[in-house]
């Protein structure tokens, strides 16, 4: 009974979590990127109190035409994780809703990634393949576009998925898949690459030390042209604690240059970001970060009411989604070797 009540409460929360100021009316959002003012070279919260809303938010995927935006939302300790989507319909963005294949509360759904043509949606889940009810080690799954919706999800299978956890699919134009694998022998994660050959994924190759940098690493994003990878990693630089973002440029001979740290505005001292994405036109970066509440939002006097409001505000200790102009990457290119 208690579990049933908890699930019902969660579903009720999911149906209302994006409502602004707890009203029943979703704000009118028009234009690209949910009508948000485009960022400059300094990172800004994406859609504050709409997407970055006090809950743990991460993982962005945008359709090639820019009319669909996908996000991951999860509870603080990952008891629940869902993928939500907002669509531009008749010139107005819809209230984000859970995608139809991610409503089973027994399992987690996260890390959406669209194929270059937008016809496949990859994601990660701990749902089993054999029809049992118990969650299993995370695998990469896929759904195929079916008219204006998605078909039934299917496990991508071996040789990509294996007994340990597989995470964060990221794809190039030609379908090459980059992903993270939790190694069975320990708590270390590594980045792998699998080429798409005759419609099937080849045996994954563990990428070299430039990408698998530091003491462990997570959730690499690959550019569609495979010219660079952004890796959230630990232990690359002695003076940094936590997870920071590094860019690794690829040479024409398929070797890789040394990792370069992204700007200090992105790599904050807290070092709590491990989800990176770029818009289909490569003009904007979206990334996960956990930052403290801006000083101007602090109250002069604490109250119980403020603490309730604080739980529903961005920058409250849960992860938020930030975005910034992608020129910060172009500014790093001159530092690389020819």
Short mmCIF file of N, CA and C in Angstrom, two decimals, residues 40-44 230-231 237 240 243-247 249 259-273 276 285 287-289 291 322-333 335:
data_model
loop_
_atom_site.label_atom_id
_atom_site.label_comp_id
_atom_site.label_asym_id
_atom_site.label_seq_id
_atom_site.Cartn_x
_atom_site.Cartn_y
_atom_site.Cartn_z
N UNK A 40 25.31 34.23 -24.27
CA UNK A 40 26.57 34.67 -24.82
C UNK A 40 27.69 33.76 -24.39
N UNK A 41 28.85 34.33 -24.13
CA UNK A 41 30.03 33.55 -23.78
C UNK A 41 30.09 33.22 -22.29
N UNK A 42 29.13 33.71 -21.51
CA UNK A 42 29.03 33.35 -20.10
C UNK A 42 27.83 32.43 -19.92
N UNK A 43 28.00 31.28 -19.26
CA UNK A 43 26.89 30.32 -19.12
C UNK A 43 25.71 30.91 -18.36
N UNK A 44 24.53 30.50 -18.76
CA UNK A 44 23.30 30.91 -18.10
C UNK A 44 22.42 29.69 -17.87
N UNK A 230 33.96 15.67 -26.00
CA UNK A 230 34.01 16.33 -24.70
C UNK A 230 33.81 15.27 -23.63
N UNK A 231 34.76 15.19 -22.70
CA UNK A 231 34.77 14.13 -21.70
C UNK A 231 34.67 14.74 -20.30
N UNK A 237 43.67 16.99 -13.71
CA UNK A 237 44.55 18.05 -13.19
C UNK A 237 44.62 17.94 -11.67
N UNK A 240 42.35 20.11 -9.33
CA UNK A 240 40.90 20.04 -9.45
C UNK A 240 40.37 18.79 -8.75
N UNK A 243 34.36 16.29 -10.92
CA UNK A 243 34.29 16.02 -12.35
C UNK A 243 34.34 17.33 -13.11
N UNK A 244 35.23 17.41 -14.12
CA UNK A 244 35.33 18.59 -14.96
C UNK A 244 35.27 18.19 -16.42
N UNK A 245 34.91 19.16 -17.26
CA UNK A 245 34.76 18.91 -18.69
C UNK A 245 36.05 19.21 -19.44
N UNK A 246 36.44 18.26 -20.31
CA UNK A 246 37.64 18.41 -21.14
C UNK A 246 37.29 18.13 -22.59
N UNK A 247 37.88 18.90 -23.49
CA UNK A 247 37.69 18.66 -24.92
C UNK A 247 38.94 18.01 -25.50
N UNK A 249 40.48 16.98 -29.23
CA UNK A 249 40.33 17.11 -30.68
C UNK A 249 40.93 15.89 -31.38
N UNK A 259 43.85 16.32 -23.84
CA UNK A 259 42.63 16.98 -23.35
C UNK A 259 42.89 18.41 -22.90
N UNK A 260 41.96 19.30 -23.21
CA UNK A 260 42.02 20.69 -22.79
C UNK A 260 40.81 20.99 -21.91
N UNK A 261 41.02 21.62 -20.77
CA UNK A 261 39.92 21.96 -19.88
C UNK A 261 39.06 23.06 -20.50
N UNK A 262 37.76 22.93 -20.38
CA UNK A 262 36.87 24.01 -20.79
C UNK A 262 36.98 25.17 -19.80
N UNK A 263 36.30 26.25 -20.08
CA UNK A 263 36.49 27.48 -19.31
C UNK A 263 36.18 27.28 -17.83
N UNK A 264 36.77 28.15 -17.02
CA UNK A 264 36.57 28.08 -15.56
C UNK A 264 35.13 28.39 -15.18
N UNK A 265 34.38 29.05 -16.07
CA UNK A 265 32.96 29.28 -15.78
C UNK A 265 32.17 27.99 -15.91
N UNK A 266 32.58 27.11 -16.81
CA UNK A 266 31.92 25.81 -16.94
C UNK A 266 32.46 24.85 -15.90
N UNK A 267 33.77 24.77 -15.77
CA UNK A 267 34.40 23.89 -14.78
C UNK A 267 34.50 24.62 -13.45
N UNK A 268 33.42 24.59 -12.70
CA UNK A 268 33.39 25.27 -11.42
C UNK A 268 34.17 24.49 -10.37
N UNK A 269 34.59 25.15 -9.28
CA UNK A 269 35.32 24.44 -8.23
C UNK A 269 34.58 23.24 -7.66
N UNK A 270 33.24 23.27 -7.70
CA UNK A 270 32.46 22.16 -7.16
C UNK A 270 32.63 20.90 -8.00
N UNK A 271 32.88 21.08 -9.30
CA UNK A 271 33.15 19.93 -10.16
C UNK A 271 32.07 18.87 -10.16
N UNK A 272 30.83 19.27 -10.43
CA UNK A 272 29.71 18.31 -10.38
C UNK A 272 28.92 18.34 -11.68
N UNK A 273 29.60 18.07 -12.78
CA UNK A 273 28.91 18.03 -14.07
C UNK A 273 29.38 16.85 -14.89
N UNK A 276 27.00 16.59 -21.22
CA UNK A 276 27.34 17.66 -22.16
C UNK A 276 26.65 17.38 -23.48
N UNK A 285 26.00 25.19 -26.49
CA UNK A 285 26.36 24.09 -25.60
C UNK A 285 25.34 24.03 -24.47
N UNK A 287 24.88 21.92 -20.82
CA UNK A 287 25.63 21.04 -19.93
C UNK A 287 25.01 21.05 -18.54
N UNK A 288 25.27 19.98 -17.82
CA UNK A 288 24.80 19.82 -16.45
C UNK A 288 25.82 20.42 -15.49
N UNK A 289 25.33 21.11 -14.48
CA UNK A 289 26.20 21.63 -13.42
C UNK A 289 25.39 21.81 -12.15
N UNK A 291 25.42 24.38 -9.10
CA UNK A 291 25.99 25.65 -8.63
C UNK A 291 25.17 26.17 -7.46
N UNK A 322 22.61 24.26 -17.86
CA UNK A 322 23.11 25.57 -18.28
C UNK A 322 23.39 25.53 -19.78
N UNK A 323 23.44 26.71 -20.39
CA UNK A 323 23.84 26.76 -21.79
C UNK A 323 24.71 27.98 -22.05
N UNK A 324 25.46 27.91 -23.15
CA UNK A 324 26.45 28.95 -23.45
C UNK A 324 26.75 28.89 -24.94
N UNK A 325 27.22 30.00 -25.49
CA UNK A 325 27.59 30.06 -26.91
C UNK A 325 28.76 29.11 -27.18
N UNK A 326 28.66 28.34 -28.26
CA UNK A 326 29.68 27.34 -28.57
C UNK A 326 30.98 27.95 -29.08
N UNK A 327 31.05 29.27 -29.22
CA UNK A 327 32.30 29.91 -29.62
C UNK A 327 33.42 29.64 -28.62
N UNK A 328 33.06 29.27 -27.40
CA UNK A 328 34.10 28.96 -26.42
C UNK A 328 34.93 27.76 -26.86
N UNK A 329 34.35 26.89 -27.68
CA UNK A 329 35.11 25.76 -28.21
C UNK A 329 36.02 26.21 -29.35
N UNK A 330 35.47 27.06 -30.22
CA UNK A 330 36.31 27.56 -31.31
C UNK A 330 37.51 28.32 -30.77
N UNK A 331 37.33 28.98 -29.63
CA UNK A 331 38.44 29.71 -29.02
C UNK A 331 39.53 28.79 -28.51
N UNK A 332 39.22 27.51 -28.36
CA UNK A 332 40.24 26.55 -27.92
C UNK A 332 41.00 25.95 -29.09
N UNK A 333 40.44 25.95 -30.27
CA UNK A 333 41.08 25.28 -31.40
C UNK A 333 42.50 25.78 -31.72
N UNK A 335 44.84 26.42 -29.91
CA UNK A 335 45.82 25.84 -28.99
C UNK A 335 46.21 24.44 -29.40
#
